[in-house]
Coordinates of C-alpha atoms in Angstrom, one line a residue:
M1 CA -9.4 -0.8 -10.4
S2 CA -10.4 -3.0 -7.8
S3 CA -11.1 -5.1 -5.0
H4 CA -14.5 -5.3 -6.5
A5 CA -16.4 -8.2 -5.2
R6 CA -16.4 -11.0 -6.9
G7 CA -13.3 -9.7 -7.0
A8 CA -11.6 -6.5 -7.5
V9 CA -11.3 -2.8 -7.3
S10 CA -14.1 -3.5 -4.8
T11 CA -17.8 -4.4 -4.6
G12 CA -20.9 -7.3 -3.5
Q13 CA -23.1 -8.6 -6.4
D14 CA -22.3 -11.8 -8.1
D15 CA -21.2 -9.7 -11.2
D16 CA -19.1 -7.5 -9.4
E17 CA -15.3 -7.0 -9.5
M18 CA -14.9 -5.9 -5.9
D19 CA -17.1 -8.3 -4.3
I20 CA -14.4 -10.1 -2.3
D21 CA -15.0 -13.4 -0.4
S22 CA -18.8 -12.8 -0.1
D23 CA -20.4 -16.1 -0.8
A24 CA -20.0 -19.1 1.4
P25 CA -19.7 -22.6 -0.1
S26 CA -21.8 -25.5 0.9
R27 CA -20.8 -27.3 4.0
S28 CA -21.2 -30.5 5.9
L29 CA -20.5 -31.5 9.7
E30 CA -16.9 -31.6 10.6
A31 CA -14.8 -30.2 13.5
L32 CA -13.7 -26.6 13.2
P33 CA -10.4 -25.3 15.0
A34 CA -12.5 -22.3 16.3
E35 CA -16.2 -22.0 17.0
L36 CA -18.4 -19.2 18.1
L37 CA -20.4 -20.6 21.1
R38 CA -22.4 -17.4 21.5
D39 CA -22.5 -13.6 20.7
A40 CA -25.6 -12.4 22.4
P41 CA -24.8 -8.7 22.1
N42 CA -23.6 -9.0 18.6
W43 CA -20.2 -7.6 19.6
L44 CA -18.4 -9.3 16.7
S45 CA -20.2 -6.9 14.3
E46 CA -18.7 -3.9 16.3
V47 CA -15.3 -5.4 15.8
R48 CA -15.9 -5.6 12.1
N49 CA -16.8 -1.9 12.1
L50 CA -13.9 -0.6 14.0
R51 CA -12.3 2.7 12.6
E52 CA -8.8 2.6 11.5
T53 CA -7.5 4.4 14.5
D54 CA -9.5 2.3 17.1
V55 CA -7.3 -0.1 19.3
I56 CA -7.8 -3.9 19.8
V57 CA -6.4 -4.9 23.3
L58 CA -5.4 -8.6 23.3
L59 CA -4.8 -10.2 26.8
T60 CA -3.1 -13.5 26.5
P61 CA -1.9 -16.1 29.1
V62 CA 1.7 -16.8 29.7
V63 CA 1.8 -20.5 28.9
I64 CA 4.2 -23.3 28.0
P65 CA 4.9 -23.5 24.1
I66 CA 3.0 -26.3 22.5
S67 CA 6.3 -27.7 21.3
R68 CA 7.2 -28.1 24.9
D69 CA 10.9 -27.5 23.7
P70 CA 12.8 -26.2 26.8
I71 CA 14.7 -23.9 24.6
D72 CA 11.6 -22.5 22.8
T73 CA 11.0 -19.1 24.3
S74 CA 8.4 -17.9 21.9
D75 CA 5.1 -16.7 23.0
P76 CA 2.5 -19.2 21.6
F77 CA -0.2 -16.5 21.4
E78 CA 1.9 -14.2 19.0
P79 CA 0.3 -15.9 15.9
L80 CA -3.1 -14.5 17.2
G81 CA -1.7 -11.0 17.6
R82 CA -0.2 -11.2 14.1
S83 CA -3.4 -12.5 12.5
L84 CA -5.5 -9.8 14.1
A85 CA -3.0 -7.1 13.0
K86 CA -3.4 -8.3 9.5
R87 CA -7.0 -7.4 9.6
H88 CA -6.8 -4.4 11.8
S89 CA -3.7 -2.3 12.0
R90 CA -3.8 -1.2 15.8
V91 CA -3.6 -4.3 18.1
R92 CA -1.9 -4.2 21.4
Q93 CA -1.0 -7.6 22.8
I94 CA -0.4 -7.7 26.7
P95 CA 0.5 -11.1 28.4
Y96 CA -1.0 -11.9 31.9
T97 CA 0.2 -14.7 34.3
Q98 CA -2.1 -17.0 36.2
R99 CA -0.5 -15.9 39.4
N100 CA -1.0 -12.0 39.0
G101 CA -4.1 -12.1 36.7
I102 CA -5.3 -8.7 35.5
T103 CA -3.2 -5.9 37.0
S104 CA -2.9 -2.1 36.9
T105 CA -0.8 -2.5 33.8
H106 CA -3.6 -4.2 32.1
L107 CA -5.9 -1.6 33.3
G108 CA -4.3 1.3 31.4
F109 CA -4.5 -0.6 28.1
I110 CA -8.2 -1.7 28.7
K111 CA -9.2 1.9 29.2
R112 CA -7.5 3.1 26.1
G113 CA -8.8 0.1 24.0
H114 CA -12.0 -0.2 22.0
V115 CA -12.4 -3.8 21.9
I116 CA -11.0 -6.3 24.4
I117 CA -10.1 -9.9 23.6
L118 CA -9.3 -12.1 26.7
C119 CA -7.7 -15.5 26.0
F120 CA -7.7 -18.5 28.4
A121 CA -5.4 -21.4 28.0
P122 CA -6.4 -24.9 29.4
D123 CA -6.5 -24.6 33.1
P124 CA -8.3 -26.7 35.8
S125 CA -9.3 -23.7 37.7
Q126 CA -12.6 -22.5 36.1
Q127 CA -13.1 -20.2 39.2
L128 CA -9.9 -18.4 38.4
Q129 CA -10.7 -17.9 34.8
Q130 CA -14.1 -16.5 35.7
E131 CA -12.5 -14.1 38.1
F132 CA -10.1 -12.8 35.4
A133 CA -13.0 -12.4 33.0
E134 CA -15.1 -10.5 35.5
V135 CA -12.4 -8.2 36.3
T136 CA -11.8 -7.4 32.7
F137 CA -15.6 -6.8 32.1
A138 CA -15.7 -4.5 35.1
L139 CA -12.8 -2.5 33.7
S140 CA -14.0 -2.4 30.1
D141 CA -16.8 0.0 30.7
N142 CA -19.3 -1.9 28.4
K143 CA -16.9 -2.0 25.5
P144 CA -17.0 -5.2 23.5
C145 CA -15.3 -8.1 25.4
I146 CA -14.6 -11.3 23.6
I147 CA -13.6 -14.5 25.5
V148 CA -11.5 -17.0 23.6
I149 CA -11.1 -20.4 25.4
C150 CA -8.2 -22.3 23.9
C151 CA -9.0 -25.9 24.8
K152 CA -10.9 -28.9 23.6
P153 CA -14.7 -28.7 24.4
T154 CA -15.4 -28.9 28.1
D155 CA -18.2 -27.8 30.4
I156 CA -16.0 -24.8 31.4
S157 CA -16.8 -22.8 28.2
Q158 CA -20.4 -23.5 28.5
A159 CA -20.5 -22.5 32.2
L160 CA -18.7 -19.1 31.8
P161 CA -21.5 -16.6 32.0
F162 CA -20.3 -14.2 29.3
P163 CA -22.0 -12.9 26.3
T164 CA -19.4 -13.5 23.6
V165 CA -17.4 -16.8 23.7
I166 CA -15.2 -18.4 21.1
Q167 CA -13.7 -21.9 21.8
T168 CA -10.7 -23.3 19.9
V169 CA -9.3 -26.8 20.0
D170 CA -6.0 -25.5 21.4
Y171 CA -3.7 -22.6 20.9
S172 CA -1.7 -23.8 18.0
P173 CA -1.0 -21.2 15.1
S174 CA -3.7 -22.7 12.8
A175 CA -6.4 -22.6 15.6
L176 CA -5.5 -19.0 16.5
E177 CA -5.5 -17.9 12.8
A178 CA -8.9 -19.5 12.6
T179 CA -9.9 -17.5 15.7
A180 CA -8.9 -14.2 14.0
A181 CA -10.6 -14.9 10.8
L182 CA -13.8 -15.9 12.8
I183 CA -13.7 -12.7 14.8
F184 CA -13.4 -10.5 11.5
G185 CA -16.2 -12.4 9.8
E186 CA -13.9 -14.1 7.4
G187 CA -14.5 -17.7 8.6
L188 CA -17.6 -19.8 7.9
P189 CA -20.8 -18.5 9.5
L190 CA -22.2 -20.4 12.5
H191 CA -25.8 -21.0 13.3
G192 CA -27.1 -21.7 16.7
D193 CA -25.5 -24.4 18.9
T194 CA -25.1 -26.8 16.1
P195 CA -22.8 -24.9 13.7
L196 CA -22.4 -26.2 10.2
R197 CA -18.8 -27.0 9.3
P198 CA -17.0 -27.5 6.1
A199 CA -16.6 -31.1 4.8
N200 CA -12.9 -30.4 4.0
D201 CA -11.6 -27.9 6.7
S202 CA -8.3 -27.6 4.8
Q203 CA -10.0 -26.4 1.8
L204 CA -12.7 -24.0 3.0
Q205 CA -11.3 -22.5 6.4
A206 CA -10.2 -18.9 5.9
R207 CA -6.5 -18.7 6.0
L208 CA -3.5 -17.2 4.3
W209 CA -2.5 -18.6 1.0
A210 CA 0.8 -18.8 -0.9
V211 CA 0.9 -15.7 -3.3
E212 CA 2.8 -16.1 -6.6
Q213 CA 3.8 -13.5 -9.2
W214 CA 1.7 -13.9 -12.2
N215 CA 3.0 -15.2 -15.5
E216 CA 1.3 -13.9 -18.6
V217 CA 1.8 -17.1 -20.8
R218 CA 0.7 -19.4 -18.0
D219 CA -2.2 -17.2 -16.4
M220 CA -3.6 -15.0 -19.1
T221 CA -6.4 -17.2 -20.2
S222 CA -7.3 -18.1 -16.6
V223 CA -7.4 -14.2 -15.6
S224 CA -9.5 -13.4 -18.6
S225 CA -11.9 -16.2 -17.5
L226 CA -11.9 -14.9 -14.0
W227 CA -12.7 -11.3 -15.2
N228 CA -15.7 -12.5 -17.3
E229 CA -17.0 -14.3 -14.1
C230 CA -16.4 -11.5 -11.6
I231 CA -16.8 -8.2 -13.7
S232 CA -20.2 -6.7 -14.8
S233 CA -20.9 -6.9 -18.4
H234 CA -20.8 -3.2 -18.7
F235 CA -17.0 -3.5 -18.4
A236 CA -16.7 -6.5 -20.8
I237 CA -13.3 -6.7 -22.4
D238 CA -11.6 -9.1 -24.6
Q239 CA -8.4 -11.1 -23.6
R240 CA -6.2 -9.3 -25.9
T241 CA -7.1 -5.8 -24.7
L242 CA -6.9 -7.0 -21.1
A243 CA -3.5 -8.4 -21.7
S244 CA -2.3 -5.1 -23.2
L245 CA -3.5 -3.3 -20.0
L246 CA -1.7 -5.7 -17.8
R247 CA 1.5 -5.8 -19.8
R248 CA 3.5 -2.8 -18.3
P249 CA 7.1 -4.0 -17.8
G250 CA 8.9 -2.1 -15.0
Y251 CA 5.6 -0.3 -14.0
A252 CA 3.3 -3.3 -13.0
K253 CA 3.4 -6.3 -10.8
H254 CA 0.5 -8.7 -10.6
Y255 CA -0.1 -11.7 -8.4
V256 CA -2.1 -14.9 -8.2
V257 CA -3.3 -17.5 -5.7
R258 CA -3.5 -21.0 -7.1
E259 CA -5.0 -24.3 -5.7
P260 CA -1.8 -26.1 -4.5
R261 CA -3.1 -29.5 -5.6
N262 CA -4.1 -28.9 -9.2
G263 CA -2.9 -25.4 -10.0
E264 CA -6.2 -23.8 -10.6
L265 CA -6.3 -20.0 -10.4
L266 CA -8.4 -18.8 -7.4
G267 CA -7.7 -15.2 -7.3
F268 CA -5.8 -12.4 -9.1
C269 CA -4.5 -9.0 -8.2
A270 CA -3.0 -6.3 -10.5
T271 CA -0.9 -3.4 -9.2
Y272 CA 0.8 -0.4 -11.0
L273 CA 3.4 2.4 -10.3
S274 CA 3.0 5.8 -11.9
Y275 CA 5.4 8.8 -11.6
V276 CA 3.9 11.9 -10.0
D277 CA 6.3 14.6 -11.3
K278 CA 9.2 15.4 -13.6
E279 CA 11.7 14.5 -10.9
G280 CA 10.8 10.8 -11.1
E281 CA 11.3 10.3 -7.5
N282 CA 7.8 10.2 -6.3
L283 CA 5.3 7.5 -7.2
I284 CA 1.6 6.6 -6.8
A285 CA 1.1 2.9 -6.3
S286 CA -2.3 1.5 -7.5
L287 CA -4.1 -1.7 -6.4
A288 CA -6.1 -1.8 -9.6
V289 CA -7.9 -5.2 -9.6
L290 CA -8.6 -7.8 -7.0
L291 CA -10.5 -10.8 -8.2
V292 CA -11.5 -13.9 -6.4
R293 CA -13.2 -16.8 -7.9
S294 CA -17.0 -17.1 -6.6
S295 CA -16.6 -20.7 -5.3
N296 CA -13.4 -19.6 -3.2
R297 CA -14.6 -16.6 -1.3
Q298 CA -14.5 -16.4 2.5
Q299 CA -11.4 -18.5 2.5
G300 CA -8.7 -15.8 2.8
V301 CA -7.8 -15.6 -1.0
G302 CA -8.7 -12.0 -1.2
L303 CA -7.0 -11.2 2.2
S304 CA -3.8 -12.9 1.0
L305 CA -3.6 -11.1 -2.3
H306 CA -4.5 -7.7 -0.8
N307 CA -1.9 -8.0 2.1
H308 CA 0.9 -9.2 -0.1
A309 CA 0.2 -6.6 -2.9
I310 CA 0.0 -3.7 -0.3
S311 CA 3.1 -4.9 1.5
Q312 CA 5.1 -5.0 -1.8
L313 CA 3.9 -1.6 -2.9
K314 CA 4.9 0.0 0.5
R315 CA 8.4 -1.5 0.2
T316 CA 8.9 0.5 -3.1
R317 CA 11.1 3.4 -2.8
G318 CA 9.4 6.8 -3.6
V319 CA 5.8 5.6 -3.1
M320 CA 3.8 8.5 -1.5
R321 CA 0.2 7.4 -2.2
L322 CA -1.8 4.1 -2.4
Q323 CA -4.9 4.2 -4.6
L324 CA -7.8 1.7 -4.7
G325 CA -8.2 1.7 -8.5
S326 CA -5.6 2.9 -11.0
T327 CA -4.5 6.0 -12.7
F328 CA -2.7 4.8 -15.9
P329 CA -3.5 2.3 -17.3
R330 CA -6.9 3.1 -16.3
I331 CA -8.8 -0.2 -15.7
F332 CA -11.2 1.3 -13.1
Y333 CA -10.8 4.8 -11.6
G334 CA -12.0 3.3 -8.2
P335 CA -14.7 1.1 -6.8
S336 CA -17.6 1.2 -9.4
S337 CA -21.2 1.6 -8.7
E338 CA -21.8 -1.3 -11.1
M339 CA -20.3 -3.5 -8.4
Q340 CA -21.5 -4.2 -4.9
L341 CA -18.5 -3.3 -2.8
H342 CA -17.7 -5.1 0.5
E343 CA -17.0 -1.8 2.2
E344 CA -16.5 -3.3 5.6
W345 CA -13.7 -5.6 4.3
F346 CA -11.8 -2.7 2.8
R347 CA -12.4 -0.3 5.7
R348 CA -10.8 -2.6 8.1
R349 CA -7.8 -2.6 5.8
G350 CA -7.5 1.3 6.0
W351 CA -9.6 2.4 3.0
Q352 CA -12.2 5.0 3.6
L353 CA -15.1 5.0 1.0
N354 CA -18.0 6.7 2.6
K355 CA -17.3 10.3 2.3
S356 CA -18.8 11.2 -1.1
N357 CA -17.5 14.8 -1.1
V358 CA -14.0 14.1 0.1
P359 CA -11.1 13.3 -2.3
G360 CA -9.6 10.0 -1.5
Q361 CA -12.3 8.9 0.8
G362 CA -15.1 8.0 -1.5
R363 CA -15.8 11.1 -3.5
I364 CA -18.0 10.5 -6.5
V365 CA -16.3 10.5 -9.9
R366 CA -17.9 9.8 -13.1
D367 CA -17.0 8.8 -16.7
V368 CA -19.2 10.7 -19.2
I369 CA -20.0 10.4 -22.8
L370 CA -21.3 12.8 -25.4
D371 CA -22.9 12.2 -28.7
F372 CA -21.9 15.0 -30.9
A373 CA -25.5 15.3 -32.1
N374 CA -26.5 16.2 -28.5
W375 CA -23.9 18.8 -27.9
R376 CA -25.6 21.9 -26.8
Y377 CA -22.8 24.3 -26.5
P378 CA -24.4 27.7 -27.7
E379 CA -23.7 28.3 -31.4
G380 CA -21.3 31.2 -31.6
Q381 CA -20.5 31.3 -28.0
S382 CA -16.7 31.2 -28.5
R383 CA -16.9 34.5 -30.5
H384 CA -18.0 36.2 -27.2
E385 CA -15.1 34.6 -25.3
T386 CA -11.7 36.1 -24.7
T387 CA -10.1 32.8 -24.7
S388 CA -8.9 31.2 -27.9
F389 CA -8.2 27.5 -28.6
R390 CA -5.7 25.7 -30.7
L391 CA -3.6 22.5 -31.0
C392 CA -0.4 22.2 -29.2
T393 CA 3.0 22.4 -30.9
Q394 CA 6.4 21.0 -29.8
E395 CA 7.4 24.6 -28.8
D396 CA 4.5 24.6 -26.4
M397 CA 5.5 21.4 -24.6
V398 CA 7.8 22.6 -22.0
G399 CA 5.4 25.3 -20.8
V400 CA 2.5 22.7 -20.9
L401 CA 4.4 20.2 -18.8
E402 CA 5.1 22.9 -16.1
I403 CA 1.5 23.8 -15.9
V404 CA 0.4 20.1 -15.9
E405 CA 2.8 19.4 -13.0
T406 CA 1.7 22.3 -10.9
T407 CA -2.1 21.9 -11.6
S408 CA -2.3 18.3 -11.2
A409 CA -0.5 18.4 -7.9
K410 CA -3.0 21.2 -6.6
Q411 CA -6.0 18.9 -7.7
A412 CA -4.5 15.7 -6.3
K413 CA -4.5 14.3 -9.8
M414 CA -1.7 11.9 -9.7
G415 CA -0.1 10.5 -12.9
W416 CA -1.0 13.1 -15.3
Y417 CA 2.4 14.5 -15.8
D418 CA 3.6 11.1 -17.3
Q419 CA 0.7 11.1 -19.8
Y420 CA 1.7 14.4 -21.2
L421 CA 5.4 13.7 -21.1
S422 CA 5.0 10.6 -23.3
L423 CA 3.9 13.0 -26.2
M424 CA 7.1 15.1 -25.9
N425 CA 9.0 15.0 -29.3
G426 CA 6.5 12.7 -30.7
P427 CA 4.0 12.8 -33.6
N428 CA 1.0 13.0 -31.3
V429 CA 1.6 16.4 -29.7
K430 CA -1.2 17.8 -31.7
D431 CA -3.5 15.7 -29.5
V432 CA -3.2 18.4 -26.9
V433 CA -5.7 21.1 -27.0
L434 CA -4.7 24.4 -25.5
G435 CA -6.9 27.4 -24.2
T436 CA -5.0 30.7 -24.2
E437 CA -5.8 34.3 -23.1
D438 CA -3.4 37.2 -23.4
G439 CA -0.7 34.8 -24.2
S440 CA -1.3 32.6 -21.1
V441 CA -2.4 29.0 -21.0
V442 CA -5.7 28.9 -19.1
A443 CA -6.9 25.3 -20.2
I444 CA -5.2 22.1 -21.3
G445 CA -6.9 18.9 -22.4
L446 CA -5.4 15.7 -24.0
T447 CA -7.5 14.1 -26.7
Y448 CA -7.2 10.7 -28.2
T449 CA -8.9 8.2 -30.7
P450 CA -8.9 4.4 -30.6
S451 CA -6.4 4.3 -33.5
C452 CA -4.2 7.3 -32.7
G453 CA -1.4 5.1 -31.6
S454 CA -0.4 7.3 -28.5
Q455 CA 0.2 5.9 -25.2
I456 CA -3.0 7.5 -23.8
A457 CA -5.2 5.5 -26.1
S458 CA -3.6 2.2 -24.8
N459 CA -4.1 3.4 -21.1
L460 CA -7.7 4.4 -21.4
P461 CA -9.5 1.3 -23.0
W462 CA -13.2 2.3 -22.5
A463 CA -13.7 4.7 -25.3
G464 CA -12.5 2.2 -27.9
R465 CA -14.6 -0.5 -26.3
I466 CA -17.7 1.5 -26.8
G467 CA -17.0 2.0 -30.4
N468 CA -14.4 2.8 -33.1
D469 CA -16.1 6.2 -33.6
V470 CA -15.6 7.2 -29.9
G471 CA -12.8 9.6 -29.1
G472 CA -11.8 10.8 -25.7
V473 CA -10.4 13.8 -23.7
T474 CA -8.6 13.3 -20.4
C475 CA -6.2 15.0 -17.9
I476 CA -8.1 18.4 -18.2
C477 CA -6.0 21.1 -16.6
L478 CA -7.5 24.4 -15.6
P479 CA -4.5 26.3 -14.0
T480 CA -6.6 29.6 -13.4
Q481 CA -9.9 30.3 -11.7
K482 CA -11.4 31.2 -15.0
S483 CA -14.2 28.8 -16.0
V484 CA -13.4 27.7 -19.5
I485 CA -14.3 24.0 -19.3
L486 CA -17.1 24.2 -21.9
G487 CA -15.0 26.2 -24.4
L488 CA -12.1 23.6 -24.1
L489 CA -14.5 20.7 -24.6
D490 CA -15.8 22.4 -27.5
A491 CA -12.5 22.7 -29.1
C492 CA -12.0 19.0 -28.2
V493 CA -15.2 18.1 -30.0
K494 CA -14.1 20.0 -33.1
N495 CA -10.8 18.2 -33.0
L496 CA -12.1 14.8 -32.7
R497 CA -15.0 15.3 -35.2
S498 CA -12.3 16.4 -37.8
Q499 CA -10.8 12.9 -37.1
G500 CA -14.0 11.1 -38.0
M501 CA -15.2 10.6 -34.4
T502 CA -19.0 11.0 -33.5
K503 CA -18.8 10.8 -29.8
M504 CA -16.4 11.8 -27.0
F505 CA -15.6 10.1 -23.8
V506 CA -14.5 12.1 -20.7
D507 CA -13.1 10.2 -17.8
G508 CA -12.8 10.9 -14.1
V509 CA -15.0 14.0 -13.9
A510 CA -15.7 15.0 -10.3
N511 CA -16.9 18.6 -9.8
D512 CA -18.2 19.4 -13.2
S513 CA -20.3 16.3 -14.1
D514 CA -23.7 18.0 -13.3
L515 CA -22.7 21.0 -15.6
L516 CA -21.7 18.7 -18.4
M517 CA -25.1 16.9 -18.1
Q518 CA -26.8 20.2 -19.0
F519 CA -24.9 20.4 -22.2
G520 CA -25.7 16.9 -23.6
F521 CA -23.4 14.5 -21.8
R522 CA -24.7 11.3 -20.1
E523 CA -23.2 9.3 -17.3
W524 CA -21.4 6.2 -18.5
A525 CA -19.9 4.9 -15.3
Q526 CA -19.7 6.1 -11.6
Y527 CA -16.7 5.4 -9.2
R528 CA -15.5 6.4 -5.9
D529 CA -12.3 8.1 -5.6
V530 CA -10.3 6.1 -2.9
W531 CA -6.6 6.6 -2.0
K532 CA -4.5 7.3 1.0
D533 CA -1.0 9.0 1.5
I534 CA 1.7 7.2 3.2

C-alpha cells in the first residue's frame, strides 16, 4: 500500500515507499510568486498540524478581477480557497469590502475558526490595511493569524507589524496556488530575508499536475524502476510479479504524472476495489501505492496523484470505506515501519495514523513467519482439545461463506469474503482448513503455496518472494469466543508441510502477534492499519 515516502502507501527515508515529496531540489536565485517574509511565532507549523475537524477562516477582499472584463463576475480569490481546501477539508471563505472592513459577520466566523488567513489586495491605504489586521488579531484570541499581501514588493509589507506575513506578486490563480502550497509546507523552504528560489520556477514550484491513467505497455518499466528507487529492499519485487499485482481488469485503476516536455514518469499511484459481501453492492477502495521520484518531491506530484485518486474512488458507486494500503491484492497492508512516513502530509488529507490500538487509525498490524523447525506447539496438545480440524469440501462452502461474511464484518476485515468465494466450485477448496466442535465451525483459515494456482497466492506475493518453500495462511476467522488459534495454525502447518513447505507466512496479524511469537513465529513486517468510512 502506500503513500510511503519516496513515494507510497506512506513514509520518510530515502528508501521508503510513502515518503512523499520530502526532499527539496537544488535552487538558485529567481523570483517566486509567493514568499514568506516572516513567521516569528512559527504559526505555519500549527496550520500544518490542524485536525481534520479544525476550520480555516479565509478573509478575502472584494476586488476587481485581474481580467478587468466587465462581464467577469468571478471572485479572484476563489482559487486560494479551492487550493487550501485541497489540502484541508474545512475552509470557510468570507469576503470583506474596503468600505466596511471586518464586521460582526466576520466576527462569528473568526470566533469559530482555528486559523485565520487575512488577504490584502493592492491598496494605497497602508493605514486602512493595518486597521483591518489589528481588528482581526484582536478578535482571534491568539489563534494563528496569517497576513497575505497580494502585490509586488513594497514598503507596505515590511512596515506591517505582524508576526506572520506572506507576500505574493499579485492575486492571480498561480500566485494564490503558490500561497496555499507555501502555507502547507509544500512550497520551497525559505531562509531568512534572502530566500533561495528555484532556477526554473515552472519546474520546481509546488503545483497541481495533469494526472493520466497508466498504460501497462507504456509505463510498466518506468513504474518498476520507480519502485526500486522508492521502496525498501525488504520489499524488493521483480517487474513480472509487480505487473501481475497491478493487472486487475475491472478492479483496479492506476495513475501517473509525467513530465509534459519529455514524458518522463515522475509519480505513480495504484488503487483497487474489493467487494465486502455476497451482495456485491458494497466496496472497499484502496489507495495501495503512491510513489514520487526523489528528484521531484515538494512539487505537488504526490498531492496531485492523491487528490485525483481519492476523488475517483469516492465517485465509485458502493464505496463505503477508503483504505491506505490494500486488502487484495495485498501490496502493503498499510504504511510500513520500513518506510519513514510523512504523517503530517497524510493527516492533513484526513488519514489518522497515530492511534496504535485503534482499528483504522494506526493500529499496529504485523506479518509474521514461522520456520516449522521452530514451531513450539505442545506435542499431543490436539488430543486434549475438543476441537477437531480438517480440510474443507465443496459441501462445506456455503456455510463457510456465511461465517466468513459475518465474522469479517464484525472484525472490520474487508475483502475476505471475495477470497473465499473465489474457491467455490474449484479444485482449491481443500486449501481451506476448518476447526469444528460439536458439528459447528469454530475456526477457518485459508492456506496457499506459491505454486497452488489459486487467486489468493497471486494476491499475496510476499510468501513466494521469501522462498518457494514458504506457504501461507490468511483470512483467519474465529466466529466464536473460543480461543483455537493455535490449534488452527497447527492444522495449517501440517497441511502445508504435506505439500513440501518448510515455513509458513501469516499476514495481517493484529491482536495475536505477541502470542504467536511465544510459539516460534517472528515478525517479518510491521504496518499501520489505516482506513476511514465514507
